[in-house]
C-alpha positions as CSV (number, residue, x, y, z in Angstrom):
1,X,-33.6,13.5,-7.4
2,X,-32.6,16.2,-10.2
3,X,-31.8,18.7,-6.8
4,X,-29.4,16.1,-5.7
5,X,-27.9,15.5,-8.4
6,X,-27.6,19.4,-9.4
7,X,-25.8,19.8,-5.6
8,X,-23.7,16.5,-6.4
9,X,-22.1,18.1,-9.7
10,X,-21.3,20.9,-8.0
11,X,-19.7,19.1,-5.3
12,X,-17.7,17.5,-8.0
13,X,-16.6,20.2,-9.9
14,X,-15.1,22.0,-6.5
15,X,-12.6,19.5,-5.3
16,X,-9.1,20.5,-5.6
17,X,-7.3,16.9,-6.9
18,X,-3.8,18.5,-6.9
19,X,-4.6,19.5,-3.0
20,X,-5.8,16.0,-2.7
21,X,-2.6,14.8,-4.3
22,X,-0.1,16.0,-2.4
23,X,-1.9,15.2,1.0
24,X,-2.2,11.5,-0.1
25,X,1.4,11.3,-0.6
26,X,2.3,13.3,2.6
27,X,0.5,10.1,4.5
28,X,3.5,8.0,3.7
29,X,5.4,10.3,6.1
30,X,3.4,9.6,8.7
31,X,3.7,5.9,8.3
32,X,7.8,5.5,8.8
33,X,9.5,3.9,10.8
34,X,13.2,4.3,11.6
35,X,15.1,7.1,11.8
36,X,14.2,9.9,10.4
37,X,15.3,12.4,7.5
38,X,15.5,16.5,7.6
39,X,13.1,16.7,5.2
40,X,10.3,14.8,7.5
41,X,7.5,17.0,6.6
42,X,4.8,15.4,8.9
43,X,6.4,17.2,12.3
44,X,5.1,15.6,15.2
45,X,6.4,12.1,13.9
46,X,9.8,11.2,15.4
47,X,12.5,8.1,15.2
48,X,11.2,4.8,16.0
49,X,12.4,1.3,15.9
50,X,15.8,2.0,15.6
51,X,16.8,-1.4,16.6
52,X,15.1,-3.7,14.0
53,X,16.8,-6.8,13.9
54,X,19.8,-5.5,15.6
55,X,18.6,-9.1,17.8
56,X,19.7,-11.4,15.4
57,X,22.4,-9.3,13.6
58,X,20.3,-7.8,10.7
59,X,20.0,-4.2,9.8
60,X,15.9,-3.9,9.6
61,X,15.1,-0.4,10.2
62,X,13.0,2.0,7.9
63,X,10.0,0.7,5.9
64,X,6.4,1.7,6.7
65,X,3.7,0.7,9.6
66,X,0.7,-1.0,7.3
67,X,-1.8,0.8,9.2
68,X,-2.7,1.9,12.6
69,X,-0.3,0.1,14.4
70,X,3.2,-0.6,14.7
71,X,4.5,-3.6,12.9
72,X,6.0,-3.8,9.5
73,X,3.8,-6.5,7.8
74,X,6.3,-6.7,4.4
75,X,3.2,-8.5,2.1
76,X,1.4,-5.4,1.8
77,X,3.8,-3.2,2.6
78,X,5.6,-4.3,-0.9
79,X,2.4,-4.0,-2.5
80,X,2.1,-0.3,-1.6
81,X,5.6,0.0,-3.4
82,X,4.5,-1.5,-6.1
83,X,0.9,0.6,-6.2
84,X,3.1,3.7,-6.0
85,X,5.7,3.0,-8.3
86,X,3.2,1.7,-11.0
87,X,1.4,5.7,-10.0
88,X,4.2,7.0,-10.9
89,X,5.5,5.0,-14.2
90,X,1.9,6.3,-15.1
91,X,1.0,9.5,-14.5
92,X,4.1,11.1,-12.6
93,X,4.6,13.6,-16.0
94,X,1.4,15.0,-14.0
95,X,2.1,15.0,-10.7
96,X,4.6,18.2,-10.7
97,X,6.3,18.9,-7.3
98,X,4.9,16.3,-5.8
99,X,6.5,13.9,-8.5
100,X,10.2,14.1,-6.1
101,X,7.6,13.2,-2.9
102,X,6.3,10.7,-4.6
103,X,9.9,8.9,-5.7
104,X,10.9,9.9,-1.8
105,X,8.1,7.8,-0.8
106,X,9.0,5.0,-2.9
107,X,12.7,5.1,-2.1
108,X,11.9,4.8,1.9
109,X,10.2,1.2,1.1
110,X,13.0,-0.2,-1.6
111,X,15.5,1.4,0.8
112,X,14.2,-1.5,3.4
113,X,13.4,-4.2,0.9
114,X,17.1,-3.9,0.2
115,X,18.0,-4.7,3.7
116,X,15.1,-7.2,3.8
117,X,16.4,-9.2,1.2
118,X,20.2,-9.2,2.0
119,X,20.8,-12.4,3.4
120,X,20.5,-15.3,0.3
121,X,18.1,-17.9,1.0
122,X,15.9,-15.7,3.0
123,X,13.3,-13.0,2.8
124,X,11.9,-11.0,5.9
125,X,8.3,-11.3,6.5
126,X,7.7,-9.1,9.3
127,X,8.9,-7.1,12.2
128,X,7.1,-6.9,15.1
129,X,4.9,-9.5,17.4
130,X,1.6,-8.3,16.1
131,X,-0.2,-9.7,19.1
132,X,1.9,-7.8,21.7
133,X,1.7,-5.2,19.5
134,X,-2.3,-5.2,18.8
135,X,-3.1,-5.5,22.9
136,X,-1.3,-2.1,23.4
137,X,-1.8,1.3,22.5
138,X,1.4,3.2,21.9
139,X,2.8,5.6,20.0
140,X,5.8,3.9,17.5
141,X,8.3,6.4,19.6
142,X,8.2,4.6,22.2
143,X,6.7,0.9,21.6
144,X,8.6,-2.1,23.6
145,X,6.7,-4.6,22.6
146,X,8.5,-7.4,20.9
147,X,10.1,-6.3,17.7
148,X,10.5,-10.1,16.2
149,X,11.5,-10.2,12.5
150,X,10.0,-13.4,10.4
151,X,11.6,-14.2,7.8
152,X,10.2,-17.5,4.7
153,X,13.6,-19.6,3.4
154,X,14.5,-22.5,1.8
155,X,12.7,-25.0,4.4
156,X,9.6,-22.4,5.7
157,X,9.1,-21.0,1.9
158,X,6.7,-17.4,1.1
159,X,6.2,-17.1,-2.4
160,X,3.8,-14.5,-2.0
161,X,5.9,-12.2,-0.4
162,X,8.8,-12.9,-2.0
163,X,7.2,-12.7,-5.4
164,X,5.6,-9.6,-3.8
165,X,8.3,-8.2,-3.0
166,X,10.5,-8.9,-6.5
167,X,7.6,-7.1,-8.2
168,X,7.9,-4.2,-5.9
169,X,11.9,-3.9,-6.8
170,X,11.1,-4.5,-10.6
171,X,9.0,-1.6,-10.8
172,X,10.8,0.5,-9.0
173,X,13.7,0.2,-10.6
174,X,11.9,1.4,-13.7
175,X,10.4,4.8,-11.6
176,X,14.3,5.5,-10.6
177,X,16.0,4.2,-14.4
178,X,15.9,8.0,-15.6
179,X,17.4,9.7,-12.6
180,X,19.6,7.4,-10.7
181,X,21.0,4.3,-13.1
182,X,22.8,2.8,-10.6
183,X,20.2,2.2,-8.0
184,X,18.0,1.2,-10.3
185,X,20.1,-1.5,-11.6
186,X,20.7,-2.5,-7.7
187,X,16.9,-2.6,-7.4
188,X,16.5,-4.7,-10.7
189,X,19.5,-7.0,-9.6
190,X,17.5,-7.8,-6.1
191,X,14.2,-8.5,-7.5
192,X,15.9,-11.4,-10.1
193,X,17.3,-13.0,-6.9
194,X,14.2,-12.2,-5.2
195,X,12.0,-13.6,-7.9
196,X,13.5,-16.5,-8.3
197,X,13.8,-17.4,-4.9
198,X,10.1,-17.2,-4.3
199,X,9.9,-19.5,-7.6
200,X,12.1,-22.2,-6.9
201,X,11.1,-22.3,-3.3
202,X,7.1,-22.0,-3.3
203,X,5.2,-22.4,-0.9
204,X,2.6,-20.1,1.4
205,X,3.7,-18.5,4.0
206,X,0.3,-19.1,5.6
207,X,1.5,-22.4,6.0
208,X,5.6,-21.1,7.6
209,X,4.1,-18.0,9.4
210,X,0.7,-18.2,9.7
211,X,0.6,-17.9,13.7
212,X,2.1,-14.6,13.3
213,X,0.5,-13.5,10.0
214,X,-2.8,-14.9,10.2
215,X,-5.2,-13.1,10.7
216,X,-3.8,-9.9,9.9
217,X,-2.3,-10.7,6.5
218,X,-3.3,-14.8,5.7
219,X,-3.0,-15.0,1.4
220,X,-6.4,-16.1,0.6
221,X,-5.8,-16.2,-3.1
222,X,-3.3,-18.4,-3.5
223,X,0.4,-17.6,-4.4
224,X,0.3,-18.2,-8.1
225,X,-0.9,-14.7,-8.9
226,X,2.1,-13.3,-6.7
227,X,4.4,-15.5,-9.1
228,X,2.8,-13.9,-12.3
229,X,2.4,-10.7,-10.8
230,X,6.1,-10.1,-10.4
231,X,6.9,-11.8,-13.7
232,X,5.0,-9.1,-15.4
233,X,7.1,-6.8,-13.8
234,X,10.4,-8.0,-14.2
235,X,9.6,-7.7,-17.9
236,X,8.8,-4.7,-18.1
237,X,11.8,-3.9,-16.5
238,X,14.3,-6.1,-18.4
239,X,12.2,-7.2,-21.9
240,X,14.0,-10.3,-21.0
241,X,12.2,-13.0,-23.1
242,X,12.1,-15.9,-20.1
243,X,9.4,-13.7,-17.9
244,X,7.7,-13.5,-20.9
245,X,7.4,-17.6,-21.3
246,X,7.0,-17.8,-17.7
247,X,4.3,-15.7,-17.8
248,X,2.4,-17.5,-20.5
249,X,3.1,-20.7,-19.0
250,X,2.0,-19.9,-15.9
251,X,-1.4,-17.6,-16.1
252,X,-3.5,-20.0,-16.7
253,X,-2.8,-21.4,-12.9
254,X,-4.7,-18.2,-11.8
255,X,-7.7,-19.5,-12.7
256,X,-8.2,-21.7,-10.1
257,X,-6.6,-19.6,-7.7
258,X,-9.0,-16.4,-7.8
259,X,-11.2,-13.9,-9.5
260,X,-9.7,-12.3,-12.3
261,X,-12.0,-9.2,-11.5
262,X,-10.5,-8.9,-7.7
263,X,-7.2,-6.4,-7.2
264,X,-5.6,-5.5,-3.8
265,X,-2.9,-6.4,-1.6
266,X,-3.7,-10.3,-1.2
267,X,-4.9,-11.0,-5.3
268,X,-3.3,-9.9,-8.3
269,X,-5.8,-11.1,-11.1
270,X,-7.0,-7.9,-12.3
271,X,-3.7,-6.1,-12.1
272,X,-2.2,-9.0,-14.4
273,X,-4.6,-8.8,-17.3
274,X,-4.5,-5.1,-17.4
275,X,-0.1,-5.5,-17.9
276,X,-0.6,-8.1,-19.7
277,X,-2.4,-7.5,-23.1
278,X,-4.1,-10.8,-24.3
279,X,-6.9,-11.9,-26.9
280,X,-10.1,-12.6,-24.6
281,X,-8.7,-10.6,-21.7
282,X,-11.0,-7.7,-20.3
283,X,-8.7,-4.5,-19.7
284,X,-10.1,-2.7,-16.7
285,X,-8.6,0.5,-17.3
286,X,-9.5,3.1,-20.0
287,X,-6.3,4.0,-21.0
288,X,-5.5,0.6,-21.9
289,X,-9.0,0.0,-23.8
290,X,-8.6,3.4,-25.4
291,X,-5.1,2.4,-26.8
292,X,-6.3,-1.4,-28.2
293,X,-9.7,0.4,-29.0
294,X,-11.7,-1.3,-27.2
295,X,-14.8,-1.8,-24.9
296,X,-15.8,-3.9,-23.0
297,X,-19.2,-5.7,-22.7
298,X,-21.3,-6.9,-20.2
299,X,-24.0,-8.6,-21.0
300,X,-26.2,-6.3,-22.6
301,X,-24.1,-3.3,-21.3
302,X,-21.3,-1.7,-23.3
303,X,-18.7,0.1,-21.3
304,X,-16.6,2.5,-23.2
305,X,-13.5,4.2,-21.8
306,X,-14.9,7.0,-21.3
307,X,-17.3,5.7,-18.8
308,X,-14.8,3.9,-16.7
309,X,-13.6,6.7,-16.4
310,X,-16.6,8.2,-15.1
311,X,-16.9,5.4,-12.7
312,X,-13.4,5.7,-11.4
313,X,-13.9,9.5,-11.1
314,X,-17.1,9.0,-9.1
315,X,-15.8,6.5,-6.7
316,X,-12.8,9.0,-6.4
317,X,-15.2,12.3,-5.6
318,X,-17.2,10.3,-2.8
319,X,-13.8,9.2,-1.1
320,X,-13.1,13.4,-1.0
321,X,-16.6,14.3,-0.2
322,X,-19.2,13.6,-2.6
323,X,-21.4,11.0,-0.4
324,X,-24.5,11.6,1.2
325,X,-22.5,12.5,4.5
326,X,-20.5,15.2,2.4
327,X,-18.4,13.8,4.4
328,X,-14.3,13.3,2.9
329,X,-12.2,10.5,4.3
330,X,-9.5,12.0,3.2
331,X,-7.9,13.3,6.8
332,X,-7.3,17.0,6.4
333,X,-9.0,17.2,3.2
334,X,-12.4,19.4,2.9
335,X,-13.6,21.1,5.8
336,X,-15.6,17.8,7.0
337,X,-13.2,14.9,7.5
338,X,-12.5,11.8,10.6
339,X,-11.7,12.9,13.9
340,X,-11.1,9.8,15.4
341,X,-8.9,7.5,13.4
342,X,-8.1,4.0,14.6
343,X,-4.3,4.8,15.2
344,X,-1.7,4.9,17.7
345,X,0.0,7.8,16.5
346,X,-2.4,10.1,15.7
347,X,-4.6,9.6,18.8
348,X,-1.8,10.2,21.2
349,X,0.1,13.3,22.1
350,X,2.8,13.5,20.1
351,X,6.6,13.7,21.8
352,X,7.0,17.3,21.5
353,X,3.5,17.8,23.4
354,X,4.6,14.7,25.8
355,X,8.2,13.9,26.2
356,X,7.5,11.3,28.3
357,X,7.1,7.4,27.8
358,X,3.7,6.4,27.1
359,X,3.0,2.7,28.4
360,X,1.4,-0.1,26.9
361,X,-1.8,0.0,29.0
362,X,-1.3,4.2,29.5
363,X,-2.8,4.9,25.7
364,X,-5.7,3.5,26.4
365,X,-7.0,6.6,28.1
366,X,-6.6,8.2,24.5
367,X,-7.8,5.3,22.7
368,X,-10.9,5.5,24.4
369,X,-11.3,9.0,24.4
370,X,-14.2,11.1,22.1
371,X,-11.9,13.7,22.0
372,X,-10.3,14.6,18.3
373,X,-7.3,13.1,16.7
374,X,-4.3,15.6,18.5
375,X,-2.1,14.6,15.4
376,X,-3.3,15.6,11.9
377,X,-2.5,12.4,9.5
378,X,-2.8,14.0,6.8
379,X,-3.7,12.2,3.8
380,X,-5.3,9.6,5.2
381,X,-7.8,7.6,3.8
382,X,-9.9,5.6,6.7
383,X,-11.4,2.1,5.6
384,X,-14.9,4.6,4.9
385,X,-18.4,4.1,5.7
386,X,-20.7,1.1,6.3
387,X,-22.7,-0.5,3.6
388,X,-25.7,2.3,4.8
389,X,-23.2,5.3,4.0
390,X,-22.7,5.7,8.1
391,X,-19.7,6.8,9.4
392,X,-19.6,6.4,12.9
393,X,-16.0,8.4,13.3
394,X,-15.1,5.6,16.2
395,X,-11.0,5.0,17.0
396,X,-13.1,1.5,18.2
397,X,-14.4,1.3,14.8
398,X,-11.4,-0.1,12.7
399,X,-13.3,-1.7,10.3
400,X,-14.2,1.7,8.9
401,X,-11.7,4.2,10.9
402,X,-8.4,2.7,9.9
403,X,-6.0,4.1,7.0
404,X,-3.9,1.7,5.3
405,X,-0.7,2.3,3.2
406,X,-2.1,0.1,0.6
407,X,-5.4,1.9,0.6
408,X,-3.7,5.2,-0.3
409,X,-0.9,3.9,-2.9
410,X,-3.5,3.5,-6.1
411,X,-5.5,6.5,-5.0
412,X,-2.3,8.3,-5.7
413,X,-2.4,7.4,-9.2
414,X,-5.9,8.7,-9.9
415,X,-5.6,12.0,-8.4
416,X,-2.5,12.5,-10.2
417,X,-4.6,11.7,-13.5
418,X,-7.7,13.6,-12.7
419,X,-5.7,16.6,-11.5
420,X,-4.4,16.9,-15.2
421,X,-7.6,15.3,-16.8
């Protein structure tokens, strides 16, 4: 055991977080949709969807695929805005070049929630018939499966993703308040109409939408934590004193909605009592505990900041190789990294290799393949191994094999800290 853990330290000590960094944010690229810009790093990704909502008279191009496919699913897309914004607000003093990148990255997703959120009285959900989408394997250059847009109103309410996406606005208006005062201020002025939309109006849009977004994005936690969640933020934006009472009239609904331990794209909890300092509340982050000076204890353990930070530094260095498979699942990080991703774009030739149209049923040829990935994603993180620390490396395998925007948008955070720390 003392041999592994010699090997594992220096394991540790050799990654490269700045490397790591930049290649986590250079994903994003790889996950646009619409047209375009001249500064498209990732290459061998082209225009796509170019015609979003053009069907029913609504601009709807830009935003991000959520994963390995093709459809813009908005819930967790706005999270991933609001992961990368908060990254930012944080540690972006430490992120150097790859601070504009970042703020690029953002600006692609509020861009769209800008167009998503243009019509009073509605909110777009989605673009894309996920089933049509999901039973064909294409490249997003030249995908004609049904590009439906959802929207939640008035009568078929979404708080969740409404509320989502207000949060997602909020704090990017704060990332873009230094540099650009006027887009900020648009941003800020969307997610009060947003916000309040989603909170006069509640309801889940499990129960408008759910044929379309269950299973792929169902809210199991409720909507209540959405509700808080972009409270929180549209007072740190404004300081305005009603978020503030909404907030405290309103957080104690979370308890029956939800762990407060559980973060990610579907429950808030633990995101809301780190931004929102109160008595009896367990910060989960050491830079908050270190500011209130405080630790926190369970049962007969006592866990100082400095540890949690150990913790979140370990579960960083086995994501870029330190794991029994010295294996990184970061794509195109380390020497050792998946070959086989579970998605369309990087498993099939890209247009410049392959001008011509790829079918529906043609991809499965390269879906089914063992050869590698022809398209580096770089930066991506895959869903990682299996509860034995296997990694099969399987396109088939998308349990474990498939990158997500919202996986990647708080890793970007902790590289930028531990590249400086």
């Amino acid at each position: 055991m003392a041999v592994i853990a010699t090997e594992w330290v220096t394991r540790v000590a050799a990654h490269d977080y700045g490397d790591a960094l930049t290649k986590s944010i250079l994903f994003f690229e790889g996950q646009r949709s619409g047209k375009l810009p001249p500064t498209q790093r990732m290459s061998w990704r082209k225009d796509s969807a170019l015609r979003d909502g053009f069907q029913i008279g609504v601009d709807l191009v830009g935003g991000y695929y959520d994963a390995g496919d093709n459809v813009k699913f908005n819930f967790p897309m706005a999270f991933s805005i609001t992961m990368l914004s908060w990254s930012v607000l944080e540690f972006g003093q430490t992120m150097g070049s790859d601070l504009q990148h970042a703020m690029e990255a953002i600006q692609w997703g509020t861009d769209y929630f800008l167009k998503a959120t243009s019509i009073p009285g509605f909110v777009f959900a989605q673009v894309g018939d996920p089933y049509g989408d999901h039973n064909c394997w294409q490249r997003p250059e030249d995908m004609d499966t049904p590009r439906t847009p959802f929207a939640v109103s008035k009568q078929f309410p979404g708080s969740e993703v409404s509320a989502e996406i207000a949060a997602a606005l909020a704090a990017s208006s704060l990332v873009f308040r230094p540099t650009n005062r006027a887009y900020s201020a648009r941003l800020l002025k969307r997610a009060r109409m947003v916000f309040e939309f989603a909170d006069k109006y509640r309801g889940s849009y499990n129960d408008s939408l759910g044929p379309w977004v269950c299973p792929f994005y169902c809210d199991y936690s409720g909507y209540e934590d959405e509700l808080v969640w972009g409270a929180v933020w549209l007072f740190r934006a404004t300081k305005a004193p009603y978020y503030w009472n909404y907030i405290q009239a309103n957080i104690q609904n979370l308890e029956k909605s939800g762990s407060v331990l559980e973060f990610g794209w579907d429950s808030k909890h633990a995101g809301i009592n780190v931004l929102v300092p109160k008595a009896s509340v367990l910060l989960n982050f050491s830079r908050f505990l270190s500011k209130a000076n405080r630790v926190i204890h369970c049962g007969n353990v006592v866990a100082t900041p400095a540890r949690l930070v150990q913790v979140a530094k370990s579960q960083v260095d086995y994501i870029l190789g330190s794991n029994p498979l010295n294996l990184s699942y970061m794509v195109g990080y380390g020497n050792k990294f998946p070959q086989r991703i579970h998605h369309r774009g990087a498993s099939l030739p890209s247009i410049s290799q392959h001008p011509q149209q790829i079918d529906c049923s043609d991809g499965r040829t390269y879906f089914a393949s063992s050869n590698p990935d022809p398209n580096l994603l770089t930066g991506a993180v895959v869903g990682g191994p299996d509860i034995k620390d296997s990694y099969a490396d399987s396109r088939a395998d998308f349990e474990h094999s498939e990158p997500t925007t919202y996986i990647n948008a708080p890793l970007v955070g902790l590289l930028a800290y531990f590249k400086s720390h």
